[in-house]
C-alpha positions as CSV (number, residue, x, y, z in Angstrom):
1,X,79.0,79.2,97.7
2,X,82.8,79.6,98.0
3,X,85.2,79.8,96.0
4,X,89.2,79.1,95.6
5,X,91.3,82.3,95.0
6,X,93.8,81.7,92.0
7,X,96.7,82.8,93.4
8,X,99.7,83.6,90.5
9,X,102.8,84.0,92.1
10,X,104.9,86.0,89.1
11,X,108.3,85.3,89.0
12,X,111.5,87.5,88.3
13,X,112.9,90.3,90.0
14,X,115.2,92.6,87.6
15,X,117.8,95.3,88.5
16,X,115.6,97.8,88.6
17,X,112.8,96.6,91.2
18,X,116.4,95.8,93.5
19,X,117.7,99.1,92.7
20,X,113.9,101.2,93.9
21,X,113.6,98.7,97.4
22,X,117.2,99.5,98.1
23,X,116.8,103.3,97.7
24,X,113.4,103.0,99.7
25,X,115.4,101.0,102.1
26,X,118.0,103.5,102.7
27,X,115.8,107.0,102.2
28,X,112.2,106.6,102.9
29,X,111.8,103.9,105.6
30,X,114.0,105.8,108.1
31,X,112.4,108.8,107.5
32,X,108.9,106.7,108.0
33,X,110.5,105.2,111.3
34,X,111.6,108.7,113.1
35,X,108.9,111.2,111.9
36,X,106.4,111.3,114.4
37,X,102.7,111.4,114.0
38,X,102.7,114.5,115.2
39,X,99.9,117.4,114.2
40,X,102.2,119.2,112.7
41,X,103.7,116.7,110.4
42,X,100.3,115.3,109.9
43,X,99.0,118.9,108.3
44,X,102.2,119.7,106.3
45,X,102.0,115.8,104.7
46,X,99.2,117.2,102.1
47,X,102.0,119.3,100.9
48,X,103.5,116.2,99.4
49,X,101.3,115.9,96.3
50,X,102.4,119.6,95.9
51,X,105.8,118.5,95.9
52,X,105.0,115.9,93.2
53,X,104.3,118.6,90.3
54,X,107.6,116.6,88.7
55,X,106.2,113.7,88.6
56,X,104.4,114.6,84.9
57,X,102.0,111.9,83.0
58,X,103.6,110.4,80.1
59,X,103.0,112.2,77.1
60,X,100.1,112.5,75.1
61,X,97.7,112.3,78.6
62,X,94.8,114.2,78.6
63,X,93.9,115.8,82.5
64,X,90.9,117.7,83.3
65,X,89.6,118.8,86.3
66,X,86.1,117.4,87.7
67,X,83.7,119.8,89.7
68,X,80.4,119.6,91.9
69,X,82.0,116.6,94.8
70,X,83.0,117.1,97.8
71,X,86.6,116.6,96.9
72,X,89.0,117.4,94.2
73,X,89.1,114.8,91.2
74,X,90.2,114.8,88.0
75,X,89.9,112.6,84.9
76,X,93.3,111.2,83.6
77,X,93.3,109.6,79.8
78,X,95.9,107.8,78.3
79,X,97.2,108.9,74.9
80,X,94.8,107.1,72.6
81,X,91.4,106.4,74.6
82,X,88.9,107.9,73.1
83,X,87.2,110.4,75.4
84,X,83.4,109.1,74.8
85,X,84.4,105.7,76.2
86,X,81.9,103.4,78.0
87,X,83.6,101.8,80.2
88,X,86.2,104.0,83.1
89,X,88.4,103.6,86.2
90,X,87.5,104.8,89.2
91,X,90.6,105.4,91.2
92,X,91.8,106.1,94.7
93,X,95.1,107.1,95.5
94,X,97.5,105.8,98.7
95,X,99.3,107.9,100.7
96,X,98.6,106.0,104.5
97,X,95.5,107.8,104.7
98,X,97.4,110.9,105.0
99,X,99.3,112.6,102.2
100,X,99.3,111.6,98.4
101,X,96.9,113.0,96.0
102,X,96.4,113.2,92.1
103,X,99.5,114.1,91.2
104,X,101.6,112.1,93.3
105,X,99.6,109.2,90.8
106,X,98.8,110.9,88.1
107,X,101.4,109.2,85.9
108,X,100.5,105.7,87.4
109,X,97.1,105.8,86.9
110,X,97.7,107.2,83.4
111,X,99.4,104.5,82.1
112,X,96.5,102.3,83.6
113,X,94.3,104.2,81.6
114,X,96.2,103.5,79.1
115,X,96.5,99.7,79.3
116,X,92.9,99.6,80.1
117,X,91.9,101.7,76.9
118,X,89.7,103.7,79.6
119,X,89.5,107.1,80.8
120,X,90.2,106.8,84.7
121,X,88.4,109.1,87.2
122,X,91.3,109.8,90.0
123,X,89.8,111.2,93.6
124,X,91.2,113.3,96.2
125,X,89.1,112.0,98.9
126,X,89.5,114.4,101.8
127,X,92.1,113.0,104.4
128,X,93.1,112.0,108.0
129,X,92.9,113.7,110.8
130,X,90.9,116.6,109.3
131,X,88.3,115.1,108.6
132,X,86.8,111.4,110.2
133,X,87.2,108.1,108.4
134,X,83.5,108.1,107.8
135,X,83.7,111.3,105.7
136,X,86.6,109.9,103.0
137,X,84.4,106.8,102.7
138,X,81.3,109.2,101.7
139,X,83.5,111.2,98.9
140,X,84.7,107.8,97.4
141,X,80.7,106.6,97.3
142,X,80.0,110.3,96.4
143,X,82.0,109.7,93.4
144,X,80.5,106.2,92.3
145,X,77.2,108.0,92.2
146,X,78.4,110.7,90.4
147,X,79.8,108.4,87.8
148,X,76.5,106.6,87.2
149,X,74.6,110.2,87.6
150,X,76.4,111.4,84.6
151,X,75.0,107.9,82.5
152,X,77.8,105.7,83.5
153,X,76.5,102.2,84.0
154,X,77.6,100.0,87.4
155,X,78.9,96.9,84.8
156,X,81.2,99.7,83.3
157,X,82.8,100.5,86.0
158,X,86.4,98.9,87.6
159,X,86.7,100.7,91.4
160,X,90.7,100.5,91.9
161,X,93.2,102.3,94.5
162,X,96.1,100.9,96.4
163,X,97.5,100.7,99.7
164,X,95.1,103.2,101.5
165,X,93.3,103.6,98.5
166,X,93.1,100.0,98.1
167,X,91.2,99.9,101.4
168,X,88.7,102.6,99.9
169,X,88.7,100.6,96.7
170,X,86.8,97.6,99.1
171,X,84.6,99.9,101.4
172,X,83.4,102.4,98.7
173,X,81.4,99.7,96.9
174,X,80.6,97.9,100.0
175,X,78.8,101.5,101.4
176,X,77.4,102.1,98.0
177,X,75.8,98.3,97.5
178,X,74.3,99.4,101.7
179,X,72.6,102.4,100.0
180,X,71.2,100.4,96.9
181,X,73.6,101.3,94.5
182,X,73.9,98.4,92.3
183,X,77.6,97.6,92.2
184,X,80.7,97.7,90.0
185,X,82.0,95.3,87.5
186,X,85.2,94.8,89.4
187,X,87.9,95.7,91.9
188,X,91.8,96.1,91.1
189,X,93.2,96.5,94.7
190,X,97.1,97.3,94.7
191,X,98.8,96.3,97.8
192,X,95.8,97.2,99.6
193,X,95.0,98.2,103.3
194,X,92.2,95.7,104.3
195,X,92.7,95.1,108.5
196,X,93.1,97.3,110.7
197,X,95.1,94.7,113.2
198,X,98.5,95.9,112.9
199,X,99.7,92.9,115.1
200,X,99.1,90.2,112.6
201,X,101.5,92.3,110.5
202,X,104.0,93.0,112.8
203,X,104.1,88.9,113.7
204,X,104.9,88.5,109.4
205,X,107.9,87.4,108.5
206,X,107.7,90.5,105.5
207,X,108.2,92.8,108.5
208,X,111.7,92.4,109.1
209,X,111.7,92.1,104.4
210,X,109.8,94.8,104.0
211,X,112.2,97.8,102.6
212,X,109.3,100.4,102.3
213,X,106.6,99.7,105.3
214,X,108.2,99.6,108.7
215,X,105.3,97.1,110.0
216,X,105.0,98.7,113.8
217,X,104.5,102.6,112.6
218,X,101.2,101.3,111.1
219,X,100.0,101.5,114.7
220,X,100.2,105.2,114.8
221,X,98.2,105.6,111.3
222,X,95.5,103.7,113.1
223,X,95.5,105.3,116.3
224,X,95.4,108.7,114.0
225,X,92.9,108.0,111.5
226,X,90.8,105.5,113.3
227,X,90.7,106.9,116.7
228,X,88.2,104.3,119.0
229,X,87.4,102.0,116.2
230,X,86.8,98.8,117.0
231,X,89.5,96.4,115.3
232,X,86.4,94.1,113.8
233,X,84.0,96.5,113.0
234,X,82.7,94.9,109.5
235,X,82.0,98.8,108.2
236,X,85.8,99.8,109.2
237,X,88.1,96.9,108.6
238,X,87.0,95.4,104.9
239,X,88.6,91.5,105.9
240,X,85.6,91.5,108.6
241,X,82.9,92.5,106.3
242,X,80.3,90.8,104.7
243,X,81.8,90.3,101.1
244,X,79.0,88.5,99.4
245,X,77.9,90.3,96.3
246,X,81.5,92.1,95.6
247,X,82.3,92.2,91.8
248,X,85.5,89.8,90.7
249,X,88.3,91.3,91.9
250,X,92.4,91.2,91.1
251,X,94.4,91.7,94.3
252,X,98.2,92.4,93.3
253,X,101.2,92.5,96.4
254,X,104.9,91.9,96.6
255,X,106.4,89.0,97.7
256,X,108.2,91.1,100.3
257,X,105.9,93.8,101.4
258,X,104.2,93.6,104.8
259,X,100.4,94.0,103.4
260,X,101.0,90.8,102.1
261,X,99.6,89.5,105.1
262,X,96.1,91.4,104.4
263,X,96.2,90.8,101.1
264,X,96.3,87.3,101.5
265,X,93.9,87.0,104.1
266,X,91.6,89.4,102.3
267,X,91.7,86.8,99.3
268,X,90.9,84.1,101.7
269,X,87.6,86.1,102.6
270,X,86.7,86.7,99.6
271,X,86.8,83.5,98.1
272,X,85.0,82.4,101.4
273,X,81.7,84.5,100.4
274,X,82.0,83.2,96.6
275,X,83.7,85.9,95.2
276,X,85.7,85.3,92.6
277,X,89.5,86.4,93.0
278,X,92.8,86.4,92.0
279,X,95.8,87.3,94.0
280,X,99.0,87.8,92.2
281,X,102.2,87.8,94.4
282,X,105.1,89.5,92.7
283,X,108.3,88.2,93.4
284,X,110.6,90.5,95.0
285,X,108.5,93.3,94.6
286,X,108.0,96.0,97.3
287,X,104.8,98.6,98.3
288,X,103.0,100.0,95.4
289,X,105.6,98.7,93.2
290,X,103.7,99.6,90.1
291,X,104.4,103.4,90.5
292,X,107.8,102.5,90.3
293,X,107.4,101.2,86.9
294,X,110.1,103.4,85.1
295,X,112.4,101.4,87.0
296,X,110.8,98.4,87.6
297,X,109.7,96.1,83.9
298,X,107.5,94.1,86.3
299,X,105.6,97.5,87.1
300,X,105.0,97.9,83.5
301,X,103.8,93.9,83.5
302,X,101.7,94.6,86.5
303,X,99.5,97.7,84.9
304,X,99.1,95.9,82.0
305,X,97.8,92.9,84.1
306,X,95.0,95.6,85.9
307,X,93.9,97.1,82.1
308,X,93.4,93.3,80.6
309,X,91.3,92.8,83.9
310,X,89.5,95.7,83.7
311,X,88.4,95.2,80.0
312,X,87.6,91.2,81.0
313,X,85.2,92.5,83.9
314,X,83.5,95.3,82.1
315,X,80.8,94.4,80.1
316,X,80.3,96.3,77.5
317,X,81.1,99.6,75.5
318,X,79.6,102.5,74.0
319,X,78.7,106.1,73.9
320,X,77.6,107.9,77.2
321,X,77.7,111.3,77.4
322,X,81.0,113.3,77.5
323,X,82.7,113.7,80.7
């Protein structure tokens, strides 16, 4: 039976949010418009999580390194959760399907863990264009499975990413309920990447607000990283899937960033197949504004908005064994 989204729009925009969309306007998005997708700027783009190694976790954060996947991942806990906890984050980081990596949101996530009162597991899923689509997609299910392998149960579990990650956040549960795997307790997607129609983006009226996301290079990251793909395909594009049975899920965007328009619409389908959702637009808020939150207040507001949904959705806590 469907549902209606609840859809929050928070208000308030302080300095600080004004102050990181100007910079991104003036820095990053012309970089983003003149780099080409070239194969040579596509294999040195990895080296940007490298480049991160400033970008420390705030203090008091445990990190520890997680073998025996496919792909690097690490567990991330705030100052304060105790390491036997039920209940855990599963996290996949943005980046365009390209670049990014744990420590490019290794202080993000930690003060998710942190609001959540979880440990969060953080993946490296292997990236675009060395490896297909199909194979980033396995190591995020590969690390759902691995999670209830080591005694995790499904209803402790809250799948979150953003922007590309937020796209994996949808499709990792969707593959994993295919193969039988029973499924999470929720989803937190963060400005996520849900259709691969870059048109309906470039036709928003955020394109021409957005000061991150210049809406027409998406075209590029989809002729890269989904080479062929059919724009519908319901096991590519998570808006054209068949959402029944998806956990309750918290969808946040900003007010001016172009994945609005899939954030919205992925709400819409959502509620369509009875899902239970809530989309919270941000007021003046750009991209991934949350890992701008020691500039942004409403960043701080936001993360604490995914760790009180995280604790509503998971079901209970208790002792599994140590990760």
């Amino acid at each position: 039976m469907a549902v209606t989204p609840a859809v929050e729009e928070r208000a308030g925009c302080g300095r600080g949010a004004r102050a990181a969309a100007l910079l991104m306007r003036w820095t990053l998005r012309p970089l983003i418009v003149r780099l080409p997708w070239s194969p040579l700027l596509l294999r040195l783009a990895p080296f940007l999580d490298a480049a991160a190694v400033l970008m420390v976790a705030p203090r008091g954060t445990r990190v520890a390194g997680v073998p025996g996947l496919a792909c690097r991942a690490e567990w991330v806990r705030a100052a304060g959760v105790p390491r036997d906890s039920r209940r855990v984050i599963l996290y996949f980081h943005g980046g365009g399907f390209v670049a990014c990596g744990l420590r490019t949101h290794r202080r993000m996530i930690a003060r998710i863990s942190g609001a959540a009162g979880m440990p969060a597991l953080s993946v490296a899923y292997r990236m675009q264009p060395r490896v297909p689509i199909a194979t980033s997609v396995r190591d995020c299910v590969e690390a759902y499975r691995w999670l209830l392998d080591q005694g995790y149960e499904a209803g402790d579990i809250v799948v979150a990413g953003d922007s590309a990650g937020g796209y994996f956040g949808f499709m990792a549960p969707l593959h994993a309920m295919r193969e039988g795997l029973p499924r999470p307790a929720g989803i937190a997607a963060l400005s996520p990447f849900t259709d691969l129609d870059i048109d309906v983006k470039v036709a928003h009226a955020n394109a021409a607000l957005d000061p991150f996301i210049p809406a027409w290079r998406m075209r590029d990251m989809v002729r890269v990283c989904f080479p062929g793909a059919e724009l519908t395909d319901p096991w590519l594009s998570p808006v054209h899937a068949d959402l029944g049975g998806l956990p309750p899920t918290l969808i946040q965007v900003g007010s001016l960033e172009v994945m609005r328009v899939d954030a919205e619409s992925m709400a819409e389908r959502l509620g369509a197949a009875g899902v239970p959702c809530t989309l919270q637009i941000w007021e003046g808020q750009m991209h991934v504004f949350q890992i701008f939150a020691d500039l942004s207040r409403e960043g701080l507001a936001a993360i604490q908005e995914i760790g009180a949904f995280a604790r509503r959705v998971t079901a209970r806590s208790g002792r599994p064994r140590a990760a």
